[in-house]
Coordinates of N, CA and C in Angstrom, one line a residue:
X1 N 43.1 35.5 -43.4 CA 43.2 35.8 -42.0 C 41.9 36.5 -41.5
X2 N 41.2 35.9 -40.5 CA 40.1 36.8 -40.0 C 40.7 37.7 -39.1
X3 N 39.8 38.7 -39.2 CA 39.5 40.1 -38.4 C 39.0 39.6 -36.4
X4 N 39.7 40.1 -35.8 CA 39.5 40.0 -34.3 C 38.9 41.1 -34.3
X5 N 37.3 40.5 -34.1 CA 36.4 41.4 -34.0 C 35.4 41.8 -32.3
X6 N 34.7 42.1 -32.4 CA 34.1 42.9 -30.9 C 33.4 41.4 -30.7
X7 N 33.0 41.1 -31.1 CA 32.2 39.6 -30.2 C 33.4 38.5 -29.8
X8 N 34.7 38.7 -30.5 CA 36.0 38.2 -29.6 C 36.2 38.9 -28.5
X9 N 35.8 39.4 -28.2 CA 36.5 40.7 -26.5 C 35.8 39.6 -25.8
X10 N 36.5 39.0 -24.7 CA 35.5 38.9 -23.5 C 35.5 39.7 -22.3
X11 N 34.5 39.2 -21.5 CA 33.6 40.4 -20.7 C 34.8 39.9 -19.4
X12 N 34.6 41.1 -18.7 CA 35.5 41.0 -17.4 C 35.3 39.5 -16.2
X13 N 34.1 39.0 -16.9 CA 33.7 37.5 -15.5 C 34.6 36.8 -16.5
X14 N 34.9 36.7 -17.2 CA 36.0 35.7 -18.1 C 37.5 35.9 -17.6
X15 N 38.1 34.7 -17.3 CA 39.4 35.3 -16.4 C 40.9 34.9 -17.7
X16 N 39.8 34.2 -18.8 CA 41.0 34.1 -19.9 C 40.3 34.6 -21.2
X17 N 41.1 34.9 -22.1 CA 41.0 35.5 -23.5 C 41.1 36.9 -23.8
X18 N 41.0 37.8 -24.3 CA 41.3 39.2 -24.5 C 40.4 40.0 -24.3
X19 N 40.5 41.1 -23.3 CA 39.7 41.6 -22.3 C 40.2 43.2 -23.3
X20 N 38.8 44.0 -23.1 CA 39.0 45.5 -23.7 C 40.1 46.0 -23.2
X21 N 40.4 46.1 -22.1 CA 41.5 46.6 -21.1 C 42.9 46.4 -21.5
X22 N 42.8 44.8 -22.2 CA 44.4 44.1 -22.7 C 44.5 45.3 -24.3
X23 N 43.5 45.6 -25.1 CA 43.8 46.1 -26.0 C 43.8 47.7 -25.9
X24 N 43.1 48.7 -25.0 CA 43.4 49.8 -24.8 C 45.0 50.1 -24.4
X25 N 45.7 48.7 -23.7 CA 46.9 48.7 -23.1 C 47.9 48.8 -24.3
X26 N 47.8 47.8 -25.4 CA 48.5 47.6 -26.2 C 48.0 48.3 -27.6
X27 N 47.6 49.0 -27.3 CA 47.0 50.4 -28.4 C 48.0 51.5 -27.7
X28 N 47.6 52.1 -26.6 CA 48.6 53.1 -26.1 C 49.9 52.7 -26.1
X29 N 50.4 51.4 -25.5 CA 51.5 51.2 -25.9 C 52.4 51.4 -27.2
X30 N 52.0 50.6 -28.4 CA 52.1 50.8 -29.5 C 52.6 52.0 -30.3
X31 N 51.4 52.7 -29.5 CA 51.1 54.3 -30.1 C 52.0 54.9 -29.9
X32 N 52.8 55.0 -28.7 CA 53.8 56.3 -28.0 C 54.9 55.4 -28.2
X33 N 55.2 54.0 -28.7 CA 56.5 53.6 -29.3 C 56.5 54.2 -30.8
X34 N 55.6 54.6 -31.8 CA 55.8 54.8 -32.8 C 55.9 55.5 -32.7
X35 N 56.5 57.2 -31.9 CA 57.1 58.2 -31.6 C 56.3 58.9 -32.8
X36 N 55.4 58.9 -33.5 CA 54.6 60.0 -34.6 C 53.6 59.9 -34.2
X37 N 52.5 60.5 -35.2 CA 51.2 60.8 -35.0 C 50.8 59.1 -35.4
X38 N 49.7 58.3 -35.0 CA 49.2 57.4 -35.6 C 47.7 57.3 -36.3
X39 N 47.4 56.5 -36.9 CA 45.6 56.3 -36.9 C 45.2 55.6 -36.5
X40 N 44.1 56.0 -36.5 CA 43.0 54.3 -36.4 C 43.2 53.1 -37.5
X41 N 43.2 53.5 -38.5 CA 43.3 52.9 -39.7 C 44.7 51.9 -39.7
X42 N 45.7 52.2 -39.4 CA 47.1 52.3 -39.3 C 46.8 50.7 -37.7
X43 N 46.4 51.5 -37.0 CA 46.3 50.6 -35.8 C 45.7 49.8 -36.0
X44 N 44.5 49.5 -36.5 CA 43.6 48.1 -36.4 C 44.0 47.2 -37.8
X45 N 45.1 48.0 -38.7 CA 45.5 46.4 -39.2 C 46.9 46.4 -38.6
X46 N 47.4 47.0 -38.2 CA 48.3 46.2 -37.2 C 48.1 45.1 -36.1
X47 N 46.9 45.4 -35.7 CA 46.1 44.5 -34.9 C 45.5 43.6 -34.9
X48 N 45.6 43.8 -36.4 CA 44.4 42.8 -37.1 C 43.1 42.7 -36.2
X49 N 42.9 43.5 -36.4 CA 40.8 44.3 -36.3 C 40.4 44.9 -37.0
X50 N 39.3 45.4 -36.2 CA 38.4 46.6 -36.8 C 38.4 48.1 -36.3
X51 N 38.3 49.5 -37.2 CA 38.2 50.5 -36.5 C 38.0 50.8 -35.6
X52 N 36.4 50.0 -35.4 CA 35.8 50.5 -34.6 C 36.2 49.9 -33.1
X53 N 36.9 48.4 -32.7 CA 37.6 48.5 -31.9 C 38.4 49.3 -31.5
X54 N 39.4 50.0 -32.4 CA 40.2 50.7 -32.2 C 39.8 51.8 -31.3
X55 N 38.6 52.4 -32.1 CA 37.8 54.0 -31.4 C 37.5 53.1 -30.2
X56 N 37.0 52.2 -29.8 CA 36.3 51.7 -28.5 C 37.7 51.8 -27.3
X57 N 38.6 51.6 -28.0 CA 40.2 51.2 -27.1 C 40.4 52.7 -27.0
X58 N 40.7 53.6 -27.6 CA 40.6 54.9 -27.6 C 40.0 55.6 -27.1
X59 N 38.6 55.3 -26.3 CA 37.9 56.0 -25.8 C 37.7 55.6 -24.6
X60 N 37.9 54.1 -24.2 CA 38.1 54.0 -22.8 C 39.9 54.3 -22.0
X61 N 40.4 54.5 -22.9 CA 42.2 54.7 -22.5 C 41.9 55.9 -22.0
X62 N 42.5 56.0 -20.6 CA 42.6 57.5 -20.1 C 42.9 58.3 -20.9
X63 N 44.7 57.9 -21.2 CA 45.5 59.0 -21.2 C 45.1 59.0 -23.0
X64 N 44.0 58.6 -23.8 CA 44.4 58.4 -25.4 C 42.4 59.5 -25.3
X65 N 43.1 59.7 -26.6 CA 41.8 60.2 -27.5 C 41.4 60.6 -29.2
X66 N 40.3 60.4 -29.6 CA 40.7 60.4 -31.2 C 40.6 62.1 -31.1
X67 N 41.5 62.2 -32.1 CA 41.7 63.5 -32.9 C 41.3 63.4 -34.4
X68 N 40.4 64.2 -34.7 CA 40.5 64.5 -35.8 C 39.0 65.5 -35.6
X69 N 38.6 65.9 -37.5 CA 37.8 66.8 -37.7 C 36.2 66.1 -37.0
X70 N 35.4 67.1 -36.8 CA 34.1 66.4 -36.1 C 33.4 66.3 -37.2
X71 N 32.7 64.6 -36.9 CA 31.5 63.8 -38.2 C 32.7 63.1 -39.0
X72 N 34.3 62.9 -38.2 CA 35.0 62.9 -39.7 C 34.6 60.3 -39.4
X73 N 34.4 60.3 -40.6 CA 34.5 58.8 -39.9 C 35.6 58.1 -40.9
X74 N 36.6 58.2 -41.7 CA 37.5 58.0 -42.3 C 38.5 57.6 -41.3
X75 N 38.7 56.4 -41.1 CA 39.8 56.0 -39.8 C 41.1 56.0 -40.0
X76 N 41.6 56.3 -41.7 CA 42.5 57.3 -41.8 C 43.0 58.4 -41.4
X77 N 41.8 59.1 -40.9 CA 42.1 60.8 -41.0 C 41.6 61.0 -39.7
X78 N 41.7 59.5 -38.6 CA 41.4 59.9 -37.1 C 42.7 59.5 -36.9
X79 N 43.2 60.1 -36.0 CA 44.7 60.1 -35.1 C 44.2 59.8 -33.4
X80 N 45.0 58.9 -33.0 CA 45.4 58.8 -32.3 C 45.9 59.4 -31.3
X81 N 45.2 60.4 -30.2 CA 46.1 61.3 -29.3 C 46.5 60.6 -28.1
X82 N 47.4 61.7 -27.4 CA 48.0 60.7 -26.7 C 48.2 61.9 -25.3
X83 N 47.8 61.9 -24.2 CA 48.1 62.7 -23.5 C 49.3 62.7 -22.5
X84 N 50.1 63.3 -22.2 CA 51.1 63.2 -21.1 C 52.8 63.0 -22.1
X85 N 52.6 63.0 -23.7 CA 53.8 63.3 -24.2 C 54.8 64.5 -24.3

């Protein structure tokens, strides 16, 4: 199974295929149905991706932000925050 990676995202002039927006959506979604803490790690093979999607989805999501220790790059031991729970 390949990895849905960053050069699969299309850019906003594209009116079909998967837009950063569609995955920040269904990241936060995800996230506050699993009623726990989540990862990064945890999220992008659910998604079948990469981390670093993940952090990109995470950091444009308002209401989301990574938690964890600073320098930590282990996408394990980044969480998933979630504001407004």
């Amino acid at each position: 199974m390949t990895l849905f990676t960053q050069d699969m995202i299309e850019d906003d002039e594209n009116e079909a295929g998967i837009h950063l927006h569609n995955i920040v959506n269904a990241v936060q979604c995800w996230s506050v149905m699993q009623n726990r803490k989540t990862s990064v790690a945890e999220a992008a093979l659910t998604f079948n991706t990469t981390p670093e999607i993940i952090r990109t989805a995470v950091e444009y999501g308002f209401w989301m932000s990574l938690e964890c220790d600073e320098g930590e790059n282990d996408p394990a031991k980044q969480f998933i925050g979630l504001d407004g729970e």
